[in-house]
Coordinates of C-alpha atoms in Angstrom, one line a residue:
M1 CA 4.7 7.4 17.1
L2 CA 4.5 9.8 19.9
R3 CA 6.4 12.3 17.9
I4 CA 3.9 12.0 15.1
V5 CA 1.0 12.5 17.3
A6 CA 2.7 15.5 19.0
C7 CA 3.5 17.0 15.5
A8 CA -0.1 16.5 14.4
L9 CA -1.6 18.0 17.5
A10 CA 0.7 21.1 17.3
L11 CA -0.2 21.7 13.7
T12 CA -3.9 21.6 14.2
L13 CA -3.5 24.4 16.8
V14 CA -1.9 26.8 14.3
A15 CA -3.7 28.2 11.3
P16 CA -1.5 31.0 9.7
A17 CA -3.3 33.2 7.5
R18 CA -0.8 32.8 4.8
A19 CA -1.8 29.1 4.3
D20 CA -5.6 29.5 4.9
T21 CA -6.8 29.0 1.2
G22 CA -5.9 26.4 -1.3
D23 CA -4.9 29.0 -3.8
D24 CA -2.2 30.2 -1.5
A25 CA -1.3 26.9 0.0
A26 CA 0.9 25.4 -2.8
G27 CA 2.9 28.8 -2.9
A28 CA 3.4 28.8 0.8
L29 CA 4.4 25.2 0.9
R30 CA 7.3 25.9 -1.6
E31 CA 8.4 29.3 -0.5
D32 CA 7.3 30.4 3.1
G33 CA 10.2 30.6 5.6
S34 CA 8.1 29.3 8.5
V35 CA 7.9 25.7 9.3
K36 CA 4.5 26.1 10.7
V37 CA 3.1 27.8 7.6
R38 CA 4.6 25.2 5.4
A39 CA 3.2 22.3 7.4
Q40 CA -0.2 24.1 7.5
A41 CA -0.1 24.5 3.9
A42 CA 0.5 20.8 3.4
I43 CA -2.7 19.9 5.5
V44 CA -4.7 22.4 3.5
L45 CA -3.6 20.8 0.2
G46 CA -4.5 17.4 1.6
Q47 CA -8.0 18.6 2.8
R48 CA -8.9 20.1 -0.5
G49 CA -8.2 16.8 -2.2
E50 CA -7.3 18.0 -5.6
P51 CA -5.0 15.6 -7.4
A52 CA -2.9 18.4 -8.9
A53 CA -1.4 19.1 -5.4
V54 CA 0.3 15.6 -5.4
A55 CA 3.3 17.0 -7.3
V56 CA 3.9 19.9 -4.8
L57 CA 3.4 17.7 -1.9
A58 CA 5.7 15.0 -3.1
E59 CA 8.4 17.7 -3.8
A60 CA 7.9 18.8 -0.1
L61 CA 8.2 15.1 1.3
A62 CA 11.2 14.6 -0.7
S63 CA 13.1 17.9 -0.1
D64 CA 11.8 20.1 2.7
E65 CA 14.4 20.5 5.5
A66 CA 11.8 20.3 8.3
P67 CA 10.6 16.8 9.5
A68 CA 7.3 18.4 10.6
V69 CA 6.6 19.6 7.0
R70 CA 7.6 16.2 5.5
I71 CA 5.2 14.6 8.0
A72 CA 2.4 16.8 7.1
A73 CA 3.0 16.2 3.4
A74 CA 3.0 12.5 4.0
G75 CA -0.4 12.7 5.7
A76 CA -1.7 14.8 2.8
L77 CA -0.5 12.4 0.1
G78 CA -2.3 9.7 2.0
R79 CA -5.5 11.5 1.6
L80 CA -5.1 12.3 -2.1
R81 CA -4.1 8.9 -3.2
G82 CA -2.9 7.8 -6.7
D83 CA 0.2 6.1 -8.0
D84 CA 2.3 9.2 -7.7
A85 CA 1.4 9.7 -4.2
R86 CA 2.1 6.1 -3.5
T87 CA 5.6 6.3 -5.2
A88 CA 6.6 9.4 -3.1
L89 CA 5.4 7.8 0.1
E90 CA 7.2 4.4 -0.7
L91 CA 10.4 6.5 -1.4
A92 CA 10.1 8.5 2.1
R93 CA 9.3 5.2 4.0
R94 CA 12.5 3.6 2.7
S95 CA 14.9 6.4 2.7
D96 CA 13.9 9.5 4.8
A97 CA 16.6 10.3 7.3
D98 CA 14.0 11.0 10.0
R99 CA 12.3 8.2 11.7
G100 CA 9.0 10.2 12.3
V101 CA 8.9 10.9 8.7
R102 CA 9.3 7.2 7.8
E103 CA 6.5 6.2 10.3
A104 CA 4.3 9.0 8.7
A105 CA 4.9 7.6 5.3
S106 CA 4.1 4.1 6.5
L107 CA 0.9 5.2 8.0
A108 CA -0.2 7.0 4.9
L109 CA 0.5 3.9 2.7
E110 CA -1.6 1.9 5.0
A111 CA -4.3 4.2 4.6
L112 CA -3.9 4.0 0.8
G113 CA -4.0 0.2 1.0
L114 CA -7.5 0.4 2.6
A115 CA -8.7 2.5 -0.3
F116 CA -12.1 3.4 1.1
S117 CA -13.5 6.0 3.5
I118 CA -16.7 5.8 5.5
E119 CA -18.8 8.8 6.1
E120 CA -20.6 9.4 9.4
P121 CA -23.8 7.3 9.2
A122 CA -27.1 9.0 8.6
G123 CA -30.5 8.1 10.2
N124 CA -32.1 8.7 13.4
A125 CA -33.1 5.2 14.3
G126 CA -31.2 4.0 17.4
G127 CA -29.6 7.4 17.8
A128 CA -25.9 8.1 18.0
A129 CA -24.9 4.8 19.6
A130 CA -26.4 2.9 16.6
R131 CA -24.7 5.0 14.1
S132 CA -21.3 4.6 15.7
A133 CA -21.8 0.8 16.0
L134 CA -22.7 0.6 12.3
R135 CA -19.6 2.6 11.3
Q136 CA -17.2 0.5 13.4
A137 CA -18.7 -2.7 12.2
L138 CA -18.4 -1.6 8.5
A139 CA -14.8 -0.7 9.1
R140 CA -14.1 -4.0 10.6
H141 CA -15.7 -6.1 8.0
L142 CA -14.5 -4.1 5.0
S143 CA -10.9 -4.6 6.1
A144 CA -11.6 -8.3 6.3
R145 CA -14.0 -8.8 3.3
G146 CA -14.1 -5.8 1.2
W147 CA -11.7 -7.3 -1.5
A148 CA -13.3 -5.4 -4.5
V149 CA -13.4 -2.2 -2.4
V150 CA -9.8 -2.5 -1.6
E151 CA -8.9 -2.6 -5.3
R152 CA -10.7 0.6 -6.1
G153 CA -9.0 3.7 -4.5
G154 CA -11.2 6.6 -3.3
M155 CA -14.4 4.6 -2.7
V156 CA -16.7 6.7 -0.5
L157 CA -19.2 4.8 1.5
K158 CA -22.4 6.5 2.9
P159 CA -24.1 4.2 5.5
T160 CA -27.5 4.8 7.1
V161 CA -29.3 3.1 10.0
L162 CA -32.9 2.6 8.8
R163 CA -34.5 0.8 11.8
V164 CA -33.7 -0.4 15.3
D165 CA -36.8 -2.1 16.7
V166 CA -37.4 -3.8 20.1
K167 CA -40.3 -6.1 20.2
E168 CA -41.4 -7.9 23.6
G169 CA -44.1 -10.4 24.0
T170 CA -44.9 -14.2 24.0
G171 CA -42.0 -14.8 26.4
R172 CA -39.4 -13.5 24.1
T173 CA -37.6 -10.3 23.2
E174 CA -36.6 -9.6 19.7
V175 CA -34.2 -6.8 18.4
A176 CA -34.5 -6.0 14.6
V177 CA -32.3 -3.8 12.7
K178 CA -31.9 -2.6 9.1
A179 CA -29.1 -0.7 7.4
A180 CA -28.2 0.8 4.0
L181 CA -24.9 1.4 2.2
V182 CA -24.3 3.6 -0.8
A183 CA -20.9 3.3 -2.4
V184 CA -19.6 6.2 -4.6
D185 CA -16.6 5.7 -6.7
F186 CA -13.7 8.2 -7.2
D187 CA -15.6 9.9 -10.1
G188 CA -18.6 10.6 -8.0
R189 CA -20.7 7.9 -9.6
M190 CA -22.8 5.5 -7.5
A191 CA -21.3 2.2 -7.6
A192 CA -23.8 0.3 -5.5
M193 CA -26.8 0.7 -3.2
L194 CA -27.5 -1.9 -0.7
E195 CA -29.8 -2.8 2.3
S196 CA -29.5 -5.5 4.8
G197 CA -31.1 -6.4 8.1
A198 CA -30.6 -8.7 11.1
R199 CA -32.6 -10.0 14.0
L200 CA -31.6 -11.3 17.6
S201 CA -33.9 -12.8 20.0
A202 CA -33.7 -13.9 23.6
A203 CA -36.1 -16.0 26.0
G204 CA -37.8 -13.7 28.3
A205 CA -37.3 -10.0 28.9
V206 CA -34.0 -8.4 28.2
P207 CA -32.8 -5.8 30.6
E208 CA -32.7 -2.3 29.1
A209 CA -29.0 -2.0 29.9
R210 CA -28.4 -5.0 27.6
L211 CA -30.6 -4.0 24.8
A212 CA -27.8 -1.7 23.3
S213 CA -25.6 -4.7 23.3
Y214 CA -28.1 -6.8 21.3
A215 CA -28.6 -3.9 18.8
S216 CA -24.9 -3.6 18.3
R217 CA -24.6 -7.2 17.6
A218 CA -27.5 -7.1 15.0
L219 CA -26.0 -4.2 13.4
D220 CA -22.6 -6.0 13.2
A221 CA -24.3 -8.9 11.4
A222 CA -26.1 -6.4 9.1
A223 CA -22.7 -4.7 8.4
R224 CA -21.1 -8.0 7.4
A225 CA -23.8 -8.8 5.1
L226 CA -23.6 -5.4 3.4
C227 CA -19.7 -5.7 3.0
E228 CA -20.0 -9.2 1.5
D229 CA -22.8 -8.0 -0.9
L230 CA -20.8 -4.8 -1.7
A231 CA -17.6 -6.9 -2.7
A232 CA -19.8 -9.1 -4.7
R233 CA -21.5 -6.2 -6.5
L234 CA -18.2 -4.4 -7.3
A235 CA -16.7 -7.6 -8.6
E236 CA -19.5 -7.6 -11.3
R237 CA -18.5 -4.2 -12.7

């Protein structure tokens, strides 16, 4: 695993000009004599997200002599998804001679199994801490409860923190949150638009240092409801 991390870090530090654009990347991956250029080309192809790149990446994963290039190709295939990408990754996981490549293929297959991505949450309510808490909670609950999402590769989820309110009075403190979630399918069509909220209350005044924890717990509850509603909504399609 350390080898994979080291390779990934090294590749992010180099950006050879010959692999800067998607138009050049496929040719560079096939023909360039530099391991760094070929690996960077694989990364570029994965970032561009064009399904047509699956074939050249699968070829590199199967036949490039450099493990670093095959590792980069595996990661790129994990981003592109699709049956052909999965087939190439399964073959590498089973039979590649390099352990690092086999591990990279396994990680990419795990990413394919999740079959969803979560964008950075929008909204100013609660600040960066609330956005981070919502994103983490969605990832947790989707893995456990997003059955219908898992069945649909390429689903992109766009969350928003709509409200984080703290109300004090009458001997109690109440934290109320509201969040929204838009799901866009692999064709770019909106699959669902949902909202959910949650409230937590405590007797007396809650110290300011603990309010963030209350808000995080409330956002977790809202995220759980959003994930369950999303799974139910997609199951109806």
